[in-house]
Each structure stands twice: as C-alpha cells, then as structure tokens.
Amino acid sequence: MLDAHHFDNTFARLPDVFYTHQSPLPLVNPELVSYSPEAAALIDMPSLEGIKSELIAVCSGNALCPGTEPLAMVYAGHQFGGYSPQLGDGRALLLGEVRNKAGEKWDLHLKGAGPTPYSRFGDGRAVLRSCIREYLCSEAMYHLGIPSTRALCVVTSDTPVYRERQERGSTLLRLARTHVRFGHFEYFNYTGQHKALKTLADYIIDHLFPYLKGQKNAYQLWFAEVLNKTAKLIAQWQAAGFAHGVMNTDNMSITGDTLDYGPFGFLDSFDWQFVCNHSDHQGRYAFGEQPDVSYWNCGRLGSALMPLFNNQPDTLQEALNTYPERYSYYYTLFMRQKLGLVLPQNSDDQLIKQLLSALQHSQCDYTRFFRALCDFVPGAVNHALTSVVDTRPMAQWLKTYAQRLQKETVSDTARGYQMKQVNPKYILRNHLAQQAIELAEGGDFSEVERLMLMLKKPFDEQPDNAHYANSPPAGVLQVQVSCSS
Ligand code: AMP
Ligand code: MG
C-alpha cells in the first residue's frame, strides 16, 4: 500500500530522548470496519480494493509497511489542572511520516496498537466504540471546516479488551500534520532538558511554521502563531457547539488542530454548562468554559517555553495577554457568519450575547436553530423557526435581528444561501454515533458508513437523511460519555 520511498520519518531522526522505538502488538482475526477514501487521498493511497488485506494487516499490528519506524512519543501534561510529569503515547504509535506528492507530510499514527513504556496502568488498547467515535468525528470536523486530525480507517478484531465489560480490541489509523502537543514542551522543560526543548521548538518551526525560520524573534512569533491558531480553533468549536471533553494540555495540538477525540459531544440544546465527559465532576471542561481553559492551557505552554525566551517572563506574558482579544475576534467573526452579517457593526457583540442568553433560556436545539434562521425573512411568518423554537420568548431578539439586517445590502435569499454554507444541517449527534456503534458491535458496519457519507456534506439538504437532522428523542438528551475508551 505504501513503500519505503513514501516515508520521510523526520521525528525518528530526532535524538532518542523524544521517543522509544516500539512495535505494535498484533490483534487476532482483524477485520476492516470502515475506510475514508478522502483521508487516504491525503497520503496518495491507492484505492481500497488492491490494498485491503495489507491495510488490515498493518492496522492490526500484524505487518509493518516498508519504511515505517514505529515509535511511542514521550510527553507530559496538565490533566484537570494538575501536572502529570510523564504521559506519552500509552496506546498509540507513530508508525512513520508519509510525504505526499504535493510535498505535505502526514503522521501515520496507530491508536490501540498495544502497550508502550508510557502505558502506565493501561493495556495499550482501544475499543471499537471509541475508534468509531474518533473516526466519524474527526472526518466530520474536517468537513465542517474545523481544523482536525484525520482518520483513515478503523479495524476491529477478536482480541478481548476489558473495560466496564469485554469489548473488541480495535485500532484507528490517524493522520495529522504532527502529534506534538503542548505537553511535549512541558515534559522537556520540567525535566530540565532545555536543549531538547529548543531542538523540539526548532523542529516544529522548521516543519510547520517554516515562514518563521531565521527570523529575529522566531520563538516569540511562533508562540504568537500558536496562540492565534488555538484561539481560532476554540472559537470554531464554540460557534459549532462542540465540546471536546478533555482539554488537558496533552490533548492540545501545537498546530491548533482538534486532537484526541474521547468523550466529546456536540450540543443538542444550547447550554453553557454542558459537560460531555462523565468523569468531569466539577465541569472544568464544560462547553462554556472552553475559551478560558484554552487560555489557561496556553499559559502552561508559555511557562514551558520560558527557557527559549531567555527567561524573560514579560515578553511571554505580553504575548499571552493577547489571547482573549484574539479569541473574541474570531468568535465574533464566526458568529457574524452564522447570522449572515457581512457588514460589521459595533452592536454585533451585544446581539450575539443576547441571542446566546435567549437560546440558553429557551433550551432550543442549537444546530437546528441556526439552520432555521437561514430561512428567516423579517416581517414574515417564519415556519422553519417556529418548528424548532418557541419564538415568543425570542420575539425581542428576532426584532433586534430584523432591524440589524436592514444594515445589510444583500437580499434575504442571498443571505439565506450564504448562511447555509456555514450553518450545518447535520452534525455528529451523540445518539447517532451511539446507534452506529451498537450496530457495529453486533457486526453490522453499515450505519458507520452511512453516517460517514452524510457527515461529508453537512451543509447539504440530503432529503434521504433528513431525520438525522432531528434533535435526539426525549430521554436521550445530552448523554455523557465515559473516558474509559
Ligand atoms: P487521553 O485522556 O485519552 O488523552 O489519555 C491520556 C494518557 O493516557 C495518554 O498518555 C494515553 O496514551 C494514556 N492512555 C489512555 N488510555 C490508555 C490505555 N488503554 N492504555 C495505555 N495508555 C492509555
Ligand atoms: Mg490524549
């Protein structure tokens, strides 16, 4: 499927303080659950027919592609506010880095590949439900226009894995521009390996921020870029109604991509306090907390980078102080797009705030509200809206919105069309993922396939899939997901 000449394993060329060489532990009786041709195209993979058996062998740890040099990366991280001095790839391996014809480099990362020196008390495995969730969501995020790692395929097996019950050992083949996280820098700073810290920063700048290379204040500029990308990503999450669930610094990518899908959740009804992670008893990672948490996480990254700034805390702090402003800029930008507002007005932030307060009060479905708002015509009877929300408590806001629209120049139809390019009809609702998982656990992978196809076109009407756009049936609203994946 891939040959040695496809690989350019730059991370494996770094000194060995960054990783441990480790081979995958094979799974028994593997079978392919699903495969994403779009993700495969990123690494110039041929069509599935010719490579299926090899792909299954590689993803189940029964074979290695020529050119791969599997390794487990070491990192640390702040988990739920407390510092964990040593984490690392406990159940995933960086198989290698593929350079595609366009010159882009993609990490090939196998999640669920068996124990590594960083597994601590874990078994190094992943179960089918968690692989399906990550597979569907990372591709869904990409098609929503939200930066994310990608997912090439899911393989399951007869290897038993024990969680609350016995489950099937499975793997996910993940693609990313890098798997370097905030937590990598924390590890090398707090273990006093400042030379390695610099090596890693230089490596990341070389490969992912090459335009900064050789500049006078390269580290400063780079930190500002990371802040900016992170602020933009979190603003996209908030605008889309996405809660990550475990925003520990070891799950924050240095390139501002959504990374490590665990107990994530999309909002059904709008709720600032939405907590999707069953283990998050304090609501640290509640939906409404994500902007503050990401700011705090950037602070942890800043502290870890201090040795690169000749221990000049002021320079770092100044950069860090720009985070809230960067976040607000992007959030307003994305919310304006969702509201079809092209000509910025000072009052827009107030309009957005009032809307969120009305949505919280009405408990209405976040995604369906915005999709219905695309068909809003001032002064008319708005059937789409009345079908998703009790418009009486929203009457004041709708009146303000109608007045605001007078400052725009496009027609209602053109605005509606534009809004439908940014307000999805289809998202990966938890109950939909759950249905697909339950069928897959019984051996029927068709629903995974169907959801995948649907999520590739989240902004299209897709009449055959219209029922997938509904809110979950009463009783399954806002289910929390466990971390034990
Ligand atoms: P996560 O919360 O999934 O981001 O994982 C946090 C840390 O625990 C990472 O270092 C993972 O590699 C590790 N980990 C999670 N699950 C397992 C497992 N089943 N076996 C070994 N390590 C794991
Ligand atoms: Mg993680």
Coordinates of C-alpha atoms and ligand atoms in Angstrom, one line a residue:
M1 CA 0.0 0.0 0.0
L2 CA 2.9 2.3 0.8
D3 CA 6.6 1.8 0.1
A4 CA 9.7 3.0 1.8
H5 CA 10.1 5.9 -0.6
H6 CA 6.8 7.3 0.7
F7 CA 8.2 7.8 4.1
D8 CA 10.2 10.7 5.5
N9 CA 10.4 9.9 9.2
T10 CA 11.7 13.3 10.5
F11 CA 10.6 12.7 14.1
A12 CA 12.5 9.4 14.3
R13 CA 15.6 11.3 13.2
L14 CA 15.5 13.5 16.4
P15 CA 17.6 12.3 19.4
D16 CA 16.1 9.4 21.2
V17 CA 15.1 11.4 24.3
F18 CA 11.9 12.2 22.4
Y19 CA 10.6 8.6 22.0
T20 CA 11.0 4.9 22.4
H21 CA 11.1 2.5 19.5
Q22 CA 8.2 0.2 19.8
S23 CA 6.4 -2.3 17.6
P24 CA 2.7 -2.8 17.6
L25 CA 1.2 -5.9 19.3
P26 CA -0.9 -7.9 16.9
L27 CA -4.6 -8.2 17.2
V28 CA -6.4 -11.5 16.5
N29 CA -8.7 -12.0 13.5
P30 CA -8.8 -8.4 12.3
E31 CA -11.4 -7.0 10.0
L32 CA -12.0 -3.7 8.4
V33 CA -14.9 -1.6 9.8
S34 CA -14.6 1.5 7.6
Y35 CA -12.2 3.4 5.4
S36 CA -12.2 7.0 4.3
P37 CA -11.0 7.5 0.7
E38 CA -10.7 11.2 1.3
A39 CA -8.3 10.7 4.1
A40 CA -6.4 8.1 2.1
A41 CA -6.0 10.5 -0.8
L42 CA -4.0 12.8 1.6
I43 CA -1.2 10.2 1.5
D44 CA -1.7 9.2 -2.1
M45 CA -3.0 5.7 -1.1
P46 CA -4.3 3.6 -4.0
S47 CA -8.0 2.5 -4.0
L48 CA -9.0 0.1 -1.3
E49 CA -9.6 -3.0 -3.5
G50 CA -5.9 -3.6 -4.2
I51 CA -4.6 -3.0 -0.7
K52 CA -7.4 -4.1 1.7
S53 CA -5.6 -7.2 3.1
E54 CA -2.4 -5.3 3.6
L55 CA -4.2 -2.4 5.2
I56 CA -5.9 -4.7 7.7
A57 CA -2.6 -6.4 8.5
V58 CA -0.8 -3.1 9.1
C59 CA -3.7 -1.6 11.2
S60 CA -3.9 -4.7 13.3
G61 CA -0.2 -4.7 14.0
N62 CA 0.3 -8.0 12.1
A63 CA 2.6 -6.3 9.5
L64 CA 4.6 -3.2 9.0
C65 CA 4.8 -1.2 5.8
P66 CA 8.3 -0.9 4.5
G67 CA 9.7 2.4 5.6
T68 CA 7.8 2.7 8.9
E69 CA 9.8 3.1 12.1
P70 CA 7.2 2.8 14.8
L71 CA 7.8 4.7 18.0
A72 CA 6.0 6.0 21.1
M73 CA 6.5 9.7 21.8
V74 CA 7.1 10.9 25.4
Y75 CA 5.2 13.9 26.7
A76 CA 3.6 15.2 29.9
G77 CA 0.7 17.5 30.6
H78 CA -1.7 19.2 32.9
Q79 CA -4.7 16.9 33.4
F80 CA -7.7 18.5 35.1
G81 CA -5.5 21.3 36.4
G82 CA -2.8 19.0 38.0
Y83 CA 0.6 18.3 36.4
S84 CA 1.3 14.7 35.3
P85 CA 5.0 14.6 34.9
Q86 CA 5.1 11.7 32.5
L87 CA 2.5 10.7 30.0
G88 CA 3.3 9.8 26.4
D89 CA 1.9 7.5 23.7
G90 CA 0.4 4.9 26.0
R91 CA -1.7 3.1 23.4
A92 CA -0.7 4.7 20.1
L93 CA 2.4 4.6 17.9
L94 CA 3.7 6.9 15.4
L95 CA 4.3 4.4 12.5
G96 CA 6.0 7.0 10.3
E97 CA 5.6 10.1 8.3
V98 CA 4.4 10.0 4.8
R99 CA 5.3 12.7 2.3
N100 CA 2.7 13.0 -0.4
K101 CA 3.1 14.1 -4.0
A102 CA 2.2 17.6 -3.1
G103 CA 5.1 17.7 -0.6
E104 CA 2.9 17.7 2.5
K105 CA 3.9 15.5 5.4
W106 CA 1.4 13.4 7.4
D107 CA 2.0 11.4 10.5
L108 CA 0.6 7.9 10.4
H109 CA -0.5 7.2 13.9
L110 CA -2.0 3.9 15.0
K111 CA -4.2 4.2 18.1
G112 CA -4.8 1.0 20.0
A113 CA -1.5 -0.6 18.9
G114 CA -0.7 -2.2 22.3
P115 CA 1.4 -1.3 25.4
T116 CA 4.3 1.0 25.3
P117 CA 6.7 2.2 28.0
Y118 CA 4.2 5.1 28.6
S119 CA 1.2 2.9 29.2
R120 CA 1.3 3.3 33.0
F121 CA -1.6 1.1 34.2
G122 CA -3.3 0.9 30.8
D123 CA -3.5 -2.0 28.4
G124 CA -2.4 -0.1 25.3
R125 CA -5.7 -0.9 23.6
A126 CA -8.7 1.0 22.2
V127 CA -12.2 -0.4 21.9
L128 CA -14.5 -0.3 18.9
R129 CA -16.8 2.4 20.2
S130 CA -14.0 4.9 20.8
C131 CA -12.4 4.2 17.4
I132 CA -15.7 4.7 15.7
R133 CA -16.4 7.9 17.6
E134 CA -13.0 9.4 16.7
Y135 CA -13.2 8.2 13.1
L136 CA -16.6 9.8 12.5
C137 CA -15.9 12.9 14.4
S138 CA -12.5 13.8 13.0
E139 CA -13.8 13.5 9.5
A140 CA -17.0 15.3 10.4
M141 CA -15.0 18.2 11.9
Y142 CA -12.9 18.4 8.7
H143 CA -15.9 18.7 6.6
L144 CA -17.3 21.4 8.9
G145 CA -14.2 23.3 8.2
I146 CA -12.7 22.9 11.7
P147 CA -9.0 22.0 11.8
S148 CA -8.6 18.4 12.9
T149 CA -6.5 15.3 12.8
R150 CA -7.9 13.0 10.2
A151 CA -8.9 9.3 10.3
L152 CA -8.1 6.8 7.6
C153 CA -9.8 3.7 8.8
V154 CA -11.0 1.6 11.7
V155 CA -10.1 -2.1 12.2
T156 CA -11.6 -4.3 14.8
S157 CA -10.7 -7.8 16.0
D158 CA -11.4 -10.8 18.2
T159 CA -8.8 -9.7 20.8
P160 CA -10.7 -9.1 24.0
V161 CA -10.3 -5.8 25.8
Y162 CA -11.7 -5.3 29.2
R163 CA -13.4 -2.1 30.2
E164 CA -16.7 -2.0 32.2
R165 CA -17.4 -5.1 30.0
Q166 CA -15.5 -7.2 27.5
E167 CA -15.1 -5.3 24.2
R168 CA -13.4 -5.8 20.9
G169 CA -9.8 -4.6 20.6
S170 CA -9.7 -2.1 17.7
T171 CA -7.5 0.4 16.1
L172 CA -7.8 3.8 14.3
L173 CA -5.3 4.9 11.8
R174 CA -4.9 8.6 12.3
L175 CA -3.3 11.2 10.1
A176 CA -2.0 14.5 11.4
R177 CA 0.4 17.2 10.4
T178 CA 2.1 16.4 13.7
H179 CA 1.3 14.7 17.0
V180 CA 3.4 17.2 19.0
R181 CA 1.3 18.6 21.8
F182 CA 1.6 21.4 24.4
G183 CA 2.5 18.6 26.8
H184 CA 5.7 17.7 24.9
F185 CA 7.2 21.1 25.8
E186 CA 6.1 20.8 29.4
Y187 CA 7.9 17.5 29.6
F188 CA 11.2 18.8 28.4
N189 CA 11.0 22.0 30.4
Y190 CA 10.1 20.4 33.7
T191 CA 12.6 17.6 33.4
G192 CA 15.3 20.3 32.8
Q193 CA 16.1 19.1 29.3
H194 CA 16.2 22.6 27.9
K195 CA 18.5 21.6 24.9
A196 CA 15.9 19.1 23.9
L197 CA 13.2 21.8 24.4
K198 CA 15.0 24.0 21.9
T199 CA 15.5 21.1 19.5
L200 CA 11.8 20.4 19.5
A201 CA 10.8 24.0 19.1
D202 CA 13.2 24.3 16.2
Y203 CA 11.9 21.1 14.7
I204 CA 8.3 22.3 14.9
I205 CA 9.2 25.7 13.4
D206 CA 11.2 24.1 10.6
H207 CA 8.4 21.7 9.6
L208 CA 5.2 23.5 10.4
F209 CA 6.0 27.2 10.7
P210 CA 8.8 27.4 8.1
Y211 CA 8.0 31.1 7.3
L212 CA 9.3 32.0 10.8
K213 CA 12.6 30.2 10.3
G214 CA 15.6 32.5 10.7
Q215 CA 13.5 35.5 11.9
K216 CA 15.0 37.6 14.7
N217 CA 12.2 36.9 17.2
A218 CA 11.3 33.5 15.8
Y219 CA 10.2 31.9 19.1
Q220 CA 8.2 34.9 20.0
L221 CA 6.5 35.0 16.6
W222 CA 5.9 31.2 16.8
F223 CA 4.3 31.5 20.3
A224 CA 2.0 34.2 18.9
E225 CA 1.1 31.9 16.0
V226 CA 0.3 29.0 18.3
L227 CA -1.9 31.4 20.4
N228 CA -3.6 32.6 17.3
K229 CA -4.3 29.1 15.9
T230 CA -5.6 27.9 19.2
A231 CA -7.8 30.9 19.7
K232 CA -9.3 30.4 16.2
L233 CA -9.8 26.7 16.8
I234 CA -11.6 27.2 20.1
A235 CA -13.8 30.0 18.5
Q236 CA -14.7 27.5 15.8
W237 CA -15.6 24.9 18.4
Q238 CA -17.8 27.4 20.3
A239 CA -19.5 28.5 17.1
A240 CA -20.2 24.9 16.1
G241 CA -21.4 23.9 19.5
F242 CA -18.6 21.3 20.0
A243 CA -17.3 20.3 23.4
H244 CA -14.0 18.4 23.5
G245 CA -14.4 16.9 26.9
V246 CA -10.8 16.5 28.0
M247 CA -8.9 19.7 27.3
N248 CA -5.8 18.6 29.1
T249 CA -2.6 20.2 27.8
D250 CA -1.5 16.8 26.5
N251 CA -4.6 16.9 24.2
M252 CA -3.8 20.4 22.8
S253 CA -2.0 20.2 19.4
I254 CA 0.8 22.6 18.7
T255 CA -0.7 23.3 15.3
G256 CA -4.2 24.2 16.5
D257 CA -5.9 21.1 15.3
T258 CA -8.6 19.3 17.2
L259 CA -6.7 16.3 18.7
D260 CA -7.7 13.2 20.7
Y261 CA -11.4 12.6 20.5
G262 CA -12.6 11.0 23.7
P263 CA -15.8 11.9 25.5
F264 CA -16.6 14.8 23.2
G265 CA -20.1 16.0 22.4
F266 CA -21.9 18.4 20.1
L267 CA -24.6 20.5 21.8
D268 CA -28.1 19.4 21.2
S269 CA -30.0 22.1 23.2
F270 CA -27.9 25.1 23.9
D271 CA -26.3 25.0 27.3
W272 CA -23.2 26.8 28.6
Q273 CA -22.9 24.2 31.4
F274 CA -23.0 21.2 29.0
V275 CA -20.5 18.6 30.3
C276 CA -20.0 15.7 27.9
N277 CA -17.3 13.9 29.9
H278 CA -18.8 11.7 32.6
S279 CA -15.6 11.9 34.7
D280 CA -15.6 15.7 34.7
H281 CA -17.5 16.1 38.0
Q282 CA -16.6 19.8 38.5
G283 CA -17.5 20.8 35.0
R284 CA -13.9 22.0 34.3
Y285 CA -14.4 21.3 30.6
A286 CA -18.0 22.4 30.3
F287 CA -18.9 23.8 26.9
G288 CA -18.9 27.4 28.2
E289 CA -15.5 27.0 30.0
Q290 CA -13.6 26.1 26.8
P291 CA -12.3 29.6 25.9
D292 CA -11.0 30.2 29.4
V293 CA -9.5 26.7 29.6
S294 CA -7.7 27.1 26.3
Y295 CA -6.3 30.4 27.6
W296 CA -5.1 28.7 30.7
N297 CA -3.5 25.9 28.6
C298 CA -1.7 28.5 26.5
G299 CA -0.3 29.9 29.8
R300 CA 1.0 26.4 30.6
L301 CA 2.7 26.2 27.2
G302 CA 4.1 29.7 27.8
S303 CA 5.6 28.6 31.1
A304 CA 7.1 25.6 29.5
L305 CA 8.7 27.7 26.7
M306 CA 10.3 30.2 29.2
P307 CA 13.9 28.9 28.7
L308 CA 13.6 29.9 25.0
F309 CA 12.8 33.4 26.0
N310 CA 16.0 33.8 28.0
N311 CA 13.7 33.6 31.0
Q312 CA 12.1 37.0 30.2
P313 CA 8.6 36.5 31.5
D314 CA 7.4 39.9 30.3
T315 CA 7.7 39.0 26.6
L316 CA 5.8 35.8 27.1
Q317 CA 3.1 37.4 29.3
E318 CA 2.6 40.2 26.8
A319 CA 2.0 37.7 24.0
L320 CA -0.3 35.7 26.3
N321 CA -2.3 38.7 27.2
T322 CA -3.4 39.0 23.5
Y323 CA -5.2 35.6 23.8
P324 CA -8.7 36.9 25.0
E325 CA -8.7 39.5 22.3
R326 CA -7.7 37.0 19.6
Y327 CA -10.4 34.6 20.8
S328 CA -13.1 37.3 20.8
Y329 CA -12.1 38.5 17.4
Y330 CA -12.6 35.0 15.9
Y331 CA -15.7 34.2 17.8
T332 CA -17.4 37.4 16.7
L333 CA -16.2 36.7 13.1
F334 CA -17.7 33.2 13.0
M335 CA -20.9 34.1 14.8
R336 CA -21.4 37.0 12.4
Q337 CA -21.1 34.5 9.5
K338 CA -23.7 32.2 11.2
L339 CA -26.0 35.2 11.5
G340 CA -25.5 36.3 7.9
L341 CA -23.9 39.6 8.9
V342 CA -21.4 40.8 6.4
L343 CA -21.0 44.5 7.2
P344 CA -19.7 44.6 10.8
Q345 CA -21.4 46.9 13.4
N346 CA -20.3 47.7 16.9
S347 CA -23.6 46.4 18.2
D348 CA -22.9 42.9 16.9
D349 CA -21.3 41.5 20.1
Q350 CA -24.3 42.6 22.0
L351 CA -26.6 41.0 19.5
I352 CA -24.7 37.7 19.8
K353 CA -24.7 37.9 23.6
Q354 CA -28.4 38.5 23.7
L355 CA -29.0 35.6 21.3
L356 CA -27.0 33.2 23.5
S357 CA -28.9 34.2 26.5
A358 CA -32.2 33.7 24.7
L359 CA -31.0 30.3 23.5
Q360 CA -29.9 29.2 27.0
H361 CA -33.3 30.3 28.3
S362 CA -35.3 28.5 25.5
Q363 CA -33.2 25.3 25.7
C364 CA -33.7 25.1 22.0
D365 CA -31.6 22.9 19.7
Y366 CA -28.5 24.9 18.8
T367 CA -27.8 23.5 15.3
R368 CA -31.4 23.4 14.2
F369 CA -32.0 27.0 15.4
F370 CA -29.2 28.4 13.2
R371 CA -30.3 26.2 10.2
A372 CA -33.9 27.5 10.6
L373 CA -32.6 31.1 10.9
C374 CA -31.1 30.8 7.4
D375 CA -34.7 31.0 6.1
F376 CA -35.7 34.0 8.3
V377 CA -37.5 36.7 6.5
P378 CA -38.2 39.9 8.5
G379 CA -41.9 40.6 8.9
A380 CA -43.0 37.2 7.5
V381 CA -44.3 34.1 9.3
N382 CA -41.2 32.1 9.7
H383 CA -42.4 28.4 9.7
A384 CA -38.9 27.0 9.8
L385 CA -38.1 28.9 13.0
T386 CA -41.4 28.2 14.8
S387 CA -40.9 24.5 14.2
V388 CA -37.7 24.4 16.2
V389 CA -38.2 27.1 18.9
D390 CA -40.9 28.8 20.8
T391 CA -40.4 32.2 19.1
R392 CA -42.4 34.1 21.7
P393 CA -39.6 34.4 24.3
M394 CA -37.3 35.2 21.3
A395 CA -39.6 37.8 19.9
Q396 CA -37.4 40.7 21.2
W397 CA -34.2 39.2 19.8
L398 CA -35.8 38.5 16.5
K399 CA -37.0 42.1 16.3
T400 CA -33.5 43.4 17.0
Y401 CA -32.1 40.9 14.4
A402 CA -34.6 42.1 11.8
Q403 CA -33.5 45.7 12.5
R404 CA -29.9 44.7 12.2
L405 CA -30.5 43.1 8.9
Q406 CA -31.6 46.4 7.5
K407 CA -27.9 47.5 7.7
E408 CA -27.0 44.7 5.2
T409 CA -27.3 45.1 1.5
V410 CA -27.9 41.5 0.2
S411 CA -31.4 40.0 -0.3
D412 CA -33.0 37.6 2.1
T413 CA -32.5 34.8 -0.4
A414 CA -28.8 35.5 -0.9
R415 CA -28.2 35.9 2.8
G416 CA -30.0 32.5 3.4
Y417 CA -27.8 30.8 0.8
Q418 CA -24.6 32.2 2.4
M419 CA -25.8 31.2 5.9
K420 CA -26.4 27.6 4.8
Q421 CA -22.8 27.3 3.8
V422 CA -21.8 27.9 7.5
N423 CA -24.7 26.6 9.5
P424 CA -24.7 22.8 9.1
K425 CA -27.8 20.7 8.9
Y426 CA -26.0 17.6 10.0
I427 CA -23.7 17.1 12.9
L428 CA -22.4 14.0 14.7
R429 CA -25.1 13.9 17.4
N430 CA -24.2 11.6 20.2
H431 CA -27.3 9.5 19.8
L432 CA -26.5 8.9 16.1
A433 CA -22.9 7.8 16.9
Q434 CA -24.4 5.6 19.6
Q435 CA -26.8 3.9 17.2
A436 CA -24.0 3.2 14.7
I437 CA -21.8 1.8 17.5
E438 CA -24.4 -0.5 18.8
L439 CA -24.9 -1.9 15.3
A440 CA -21.2 -2.2 14.7
E441 CA -20.7 -4.0 18.0
G442 CA -23.2 -6.6 16.6
G443 CA -21.2 -6.9 13.4
D444 CA -23.2 -4.5 11.1
F445 CA -20.9 -1.6 10.0
S446 CA -23.4 -0.1 7.5
E447 CA -24.6 2.7 9.8
V448 CA -21.0 3.9 10.3
E449 CA -20.7 4.1 6.5
R450 CA -24.0 5.9 6.2
L451 CA -23.1 8.5 8.9
M452 CA -19.7 9.0 7.3
L453 CA -21.3 9.7 3.9
M454 CA -23.8 12.1 5.5
L455 CA -21.2 13.9 7.6
K456 CA -19.1 14.6 4.5
K457 CA -21.8 17.0 3.3
P458 CA -23.0 18.7 6.5
F459 CA -24.3 21.8 4.7
D460 CA -26.4 20.0 2.0
E461 CA -30.1 19.3 2.4
Q462 CA -29.8 15.5 1.8
P463 CA -33.6 14.7 1.8
D464 CA -33.0 11.0 2.4
N465 CA -31.1 11.7 5.6
A466 CA -33.5 14.5 6.8
H467 CA -34.4 12.5 10.0
Y468 CA -30.7 12.6 11.1
A469 CA -31.0 16.3 11.5
N470 CA -33.6 15.9 14.2
S471 CA -32.9 16.5 17.9
P472 CA -32.5 13.3 19.9
P473 CA -35.7 11.7 21.1
A474 CA -36.8 12.8 24.6
G475 CA -34.8 10.9 27.2
V476 CA -31.5 10.7 25.4
L477 CA -30.8 14.4 25.6
Q478 CA -27.2 15.3 26.5
V479 CA -25.8 11.9 27.3
Q480 CA -22.4 12.0 29.0
V481 CA -19.7 9.7 27.7
S482 CA -17.2 7.8 29.8
C483 CA -13.4 8.3 29.4
S484 CA -12.7 4.6 29.5
S485 CA -12.2 4.1 25.9
Ligands
AMP1 P1 -6.3 10.6 26.9 O1 -7.1 11.1 28.1 O2 -7.0 9.5 26.1 O3 -5.8 11.7 26.1 O4 -5.1 9.8 27.5 C1 -4.2 10.3 28.5 C2 -3.0 9.4 28.6 O5 -3.3 8.1 29.0 C3 -2.1 9.3 27.3 O6 -0.8 9.3 27.7 C4 -2.6 8.0 26.8 O7 -1.7 7.4 25.9 C5 -2.9 7.2 28.0 N1 -3.9 6.1 27.8 C6 -5.2 6.3 27.7 N2 -5.8 5.1 27.5 C7 -4.8 4.1 27.6 C8 -4.8 2.7 27.6 N3 -5.9 2.0 27.4 N4 -3.6 2.1 27.7 C9 -2.5 2.8 27.9 N5 -2.4 4.1 28.0 C10 -3.6 4.8 27.8
MG2 MG -4.6 12.2 24.8

